[in-house]
Amino acid sequence: MTRTRPLAPRRGARAPARDAGVTAVEFVGWVPILLLVALAALQLGVVGYAAQQAGSAARAAARTAAQEEIEDEYQAAGRAAASDWLDVSIEAVALCGDEATVTARVSVPSVLPFMDDLGDATRTVTMPCD
């Protein structure tokens, strides 16, 4: 008796017709998830950038507030140190006595469509007065 082996599929053989379009459907299913992950990563970067800008604004404002000749210009110096598109508020906790303490708040902008309020990035800096 002779045994017959099943035929191996040829190289480059096409998939059966019932699998046509499956890749396109999978792609359409994954695209929203991938976009959401990309936007979340971008949002994380924006949060970090806002925190860094709050620190820069607080340092610049405290440095200016620590100089007696120009201490009343601390808010302008703090706003100038941050990016124009960010909402920055500068508050003096204590002006020159021995130290000048300034707090900067930066409102964190949202990139994600379903998250409106992400809060503020806040930094407080103290500098010795001249």
mmCIF file of C-alpha atoms in Angstrom:
data_model
loop_
_atom_site.group_PDB
_atom_site.id
_atom_site.type_symbol
_atom_site.label_atom_id
_atom_site.label_comp_id
_atom_site.label_asym_id
_atom_site.label_seq_id
_atom_site.Cartn_x
_atom_site.Cartn_y
_atom_site.Cartn_z
ATOM 1 C CA MET A 1 0.000 0.000 0.000
ATOM 2 C CA THR A 2 1.334 3.350 -0.908
ATOM 3 C CA ARG A 3 0.993 6.211 1.482
ATOM 4 C CA THR A 4 0.323 9.642 0.179
ATOM 5 C CA ARG A 5 1.459 12.691 2.012
ATOM 6 C CA PRO A 6 -0.711 15.777 2.120
ATOM 7 C CA LEU A 7 0.506 18.459 -0.197
ATOM 8 C CA ALA A 8 2.365 21.318 1.417
ATOM 9 C CA PRO A 9 1.120 24.793 0.579
ATOM 10 C CA ARG A 10 3.099 26.527 -2.117
ATOM 11 C CA ARG A 11 5.231 29.529 -1.315
ATOM 12 C CA GLY A 12 3.497 32.759 -2.101
ATOM 13 C CA ALA A 13 0.114 31.086 -2.080
ATOM 14 C CA ARG A 14 -2.769 33.447 -1.492
ATOM 15 C CA ALA A 15 -4.892 33.299 1.622
ATOM 16 C CA PRO A 16 -8.365 31.907 1.216
ATOM 17 C CA ALA A 17 -10.980 34.417 0.089
ATOM 18 C CA ARG A 18 -12.713 34.373 3.473
ATOM 19 C CA ASP A 19 -9.690 36.167 5.064
ATOM 20 C CA ALA A 20 -9.784 39.069 2.649
ATOM 21 C CA GLY A 21 -10.054 42.446 4.422
ATOM 22 C CA VAL A 22 -9.294 41.124 7.912
ATOM 23 C CA THR A 23 -6.124 43.193 8.171
ATOM 24 C CA ALA A 24 -7.965 46.388 7.292
ATOM 25 C CA VAL A 25 -10.587 45.714 9.959
ATOM 26 C CA GLU A 26 -7.889 45.017 12.565
ATOM 27 C CA PHE A 27 -6.104 48.222 11.593
ATOM 28 C CA VAL A 28 -9.290 50.273 11.987
ATOM 29 C CA GLY A 29 -9.794 48.707 15.415
ATOM 30 C CA TRP A 30 -6.294 49.531 16.642
ATOM 31 C CA VAL A 31 -6.004 53.093 15.295
ATOM 32 C CA PRO A 32 -8.167 54.750 18.024
ATOM 33 C CA ILE A 33 -6.242 52.944 20.751
ATOM 34 C CA LEU A 34 -2.893 53.947 19.272
ATOM 35 C CA LEU A 35 -4.044 57.558 18.900
ATOM 36 C CA LEU A 36 -5.195 57.625 22.521
ATOM 37 C CA VAL A 37 -1.835 56.276 23.718
ATOM 38 C CA ALA A 38 0.009 58.876 21.596
ATOM 39 C CA LEU A 39 -2.142 61.708 22.978
ATOM 40 C CA ALA A 40 -1.607 60.457 26.551
ATOM 41 C CA ALA A 41 2.171 60.496 25.988
ATOM 42 C CA LEU A 42 1.918 64.003 24.566
ATOM 43 C CA GLN A 43 -0.172 65.085 27.568
ATOM 44 C CA LEU A 44 2.467 63.732 29.928
ATOM 45 C CA GLY A 45 5.064 65.844 28.115
ATOM 46 C CA VAL A 46 2.865 68.960 28.390
ATOM 47 C CA VAL A 47 2.453 68.392 32.143
ATOM 48 C CA GLY A 48 6.228 68.113 32.554
ATOM 49 C CA TYR A 49 6.774 71.223 30.444
ATOM 50 C CA ALA A 50 4.269 73.200 32.519
ATOM 51 C CA ALA A 51 6.036 72.156 35.732
ATOM 52 C CA GLN A 52 9.405 73.185 34.284
ATOM 53 C CA GLN A 53 8.005 76.551 33.178
ATOM 54 C CA ALA A 54 6.527 77.131 36.658
ATOM 55 C CA GLY A 55 9.978 76.576 38.154
ATOM 56 C CA SER A 56 11.623 78.957 35.687
ATOM 57 C CA ALA A 57 9.000 81.652 36.303
ATOM 58 C CA ALA A 58 9.284 81.304 40.087
ATOM 59 C CA ARG A 59 13.103 81.537 39.981
ATOM 60 C CA ALA A 60 13.083 84.610 37.753
ATOM 61 C CA ALA A 61 10.421 86.330 39.862
ATOM 62 C CA ALA A 62 12.202 85.518 43.142
ATOM 63 C CA ARG A 63 15.534 86.700 41.739
ATOM 64 C CA THR A 64 13.931 90.037 40.791
ATOM 65 C CA ALA A 65 11.984 90.343 44.056
ATOM 66 C CA ALA A 66 15.232 89.838 46.011
ATOM 67 C CA GLN A 67 16.742 93.005 44.515
ATOM 68 C CA GLU A 68 15.467 96.018 46.433
ATOM 69 C CA GLU A 69 15.792 98.440 43.510
ATOM 70 C CA ILE A 70 13.481 96.449 41.218
ATOM 71 C CA GLU A 71 11.485 94.254 43.602
ATOM 72 C CA ASP A 72 8.150 95.621 42.347
ATOM 73 C CA GLU A 73 8.835 94.181 38.864
ATOM 74 C CA TYR A 74 8.868 90.537 40.009
ATOM 75 C CA GLN A 75 5.568 89.637 38.302
ATOM 76 C CA ALA A 76 6.708 90.914 34.906
ATOM 77 C CA ALA A 77 10.013 89.046 35.266
ATOM 78 C CA GLY A 78 8.198 85.807 36.150
ATOM 79 C CA ARG A 79 5.791 86.065 33.224
ATOM 80 C CA ALA A 80 8.641 86.891 30.832
ATOM 81 C CA ALA A 81 10.496 83.734 31.901
ATOM 82 C CA ALA A 82 7.598 81.459 30.899
ATOM 83 C CA SER A 83 6.223 80.636 27.456
ATOM 84 C CA ASP A 84 3.620 83.058 26.136
ATOM 85 C CA TRP A 85 0.973 80.382 25.461
ATOM 86 C CA LEU A 86 0.849 79.261 29.105
ATOM 87 C CA ASP A 87 -1.394 80.875 31.721
ATOM 88 C CA VAL A 88 1.019 81.963 34.486
ATOM 89 C CA SER A 89 0.194 83.653 37.783
ATOM 90 C CA ILE A 90 2.886 84.963 40.150
ATOM 91 C CA GLU A 91 2.310 85.640 43.851
ATOM 92 C CA ALA A 92 4.773 87.039 46.372
ATOM 93 C CA VAL A 93 4.659 85.195 49.669
ATOM 94 C CA ALA A 94 7.274 87.491 51.224
ATOM 95 C CA LEU A 95 9.219 90.350 49.694
ATOM 96 C CA CYS A 96 12.564 91.567 50.905
ATOM 97 C CA GLY A 97 13.235 91.410 54.544
ATOM 98 C CA ASP A 98 15.911 88.763 54.710
ATOM 99 C CA GLU A 99 14.456 86.654 51.900
ATOM 100 C CA ALA A 100 12.065 86.972 48.998
ATOM 101 C CA THR A 101 9.650 84.060 48.455
ATOM 102 C CA VAL A 102 7.602 83.823 45.270
ATOM 103 C CA THR A 103 5.101 81.205 44.078
ATOM 104 C CA ALA A 104 4.359 80.630 40.386
ATOM 105 C CA ARG A 105 1.295 78.725 39.176
ATOM 106 C CA VAL A 106 0.980 77.481 35.624
ATOM 107 C CA SER A 107 -2.360 76.137 34.422
ATOM 108 C CA VAL A 108 -1.726 72.798 32.672
ATOM 109 C CA PRO A 109 -3.313 72.821 29.198
ATOM 110 C CA SER A 110 -5.186 69.713 28.062
ATOM 111 C CA VAL A 111 -4.376 67.783 24.897
ATOM 112 C CA LEU A 112 -6.847 64.979 25.553
ATOM 113 C CA PRO A 113 -10.393 65.827 24.438
ATOM 114 C CA PHE A 114 -12.153 64.286 27.437
ATOM 115 C CA MET A 115 -9.983 65.879 30.157
ATOM 116 C CA ASP A 116 -10.699 69.560 30.738
ATOM 117 C CA ASP A 117 -9.116 70.483 34.061
ATOM 118 C CA LEU A 118 -5.698 69.051 34.812
ATOM 119 C CA GLY A 119 -4.960 71.518 37.598
ATOM 120 C CA ASP A 120 -1.934 73.724 38.105
ATOM 121 C CA ALA A 121 1.793 73.181 38.296
ATOM 122 C CA THR A 122 3.027 75.166 41.305
ATOM 123 C CA ARG A 123 6.592 76.018 42.302
ATOM 124 C CA THR A 124 7.799 78.169 45.211
ATOM 125 C CA VAL A 125 11.290 79.668 45.282
ATOM 126 C CA THR A 126 13.080 81.585 48.053
ATOM 127 C CA MET A 127 16.085 83.858 47.368
ATOM 128 C CA PRO A 128 18.173 85.864 49.825
ATOM 129 C CA CYS A 129 17.718 89.618 49.484
ATOM 130 C CA ASP A 130 20.563 91.870 48.381
#
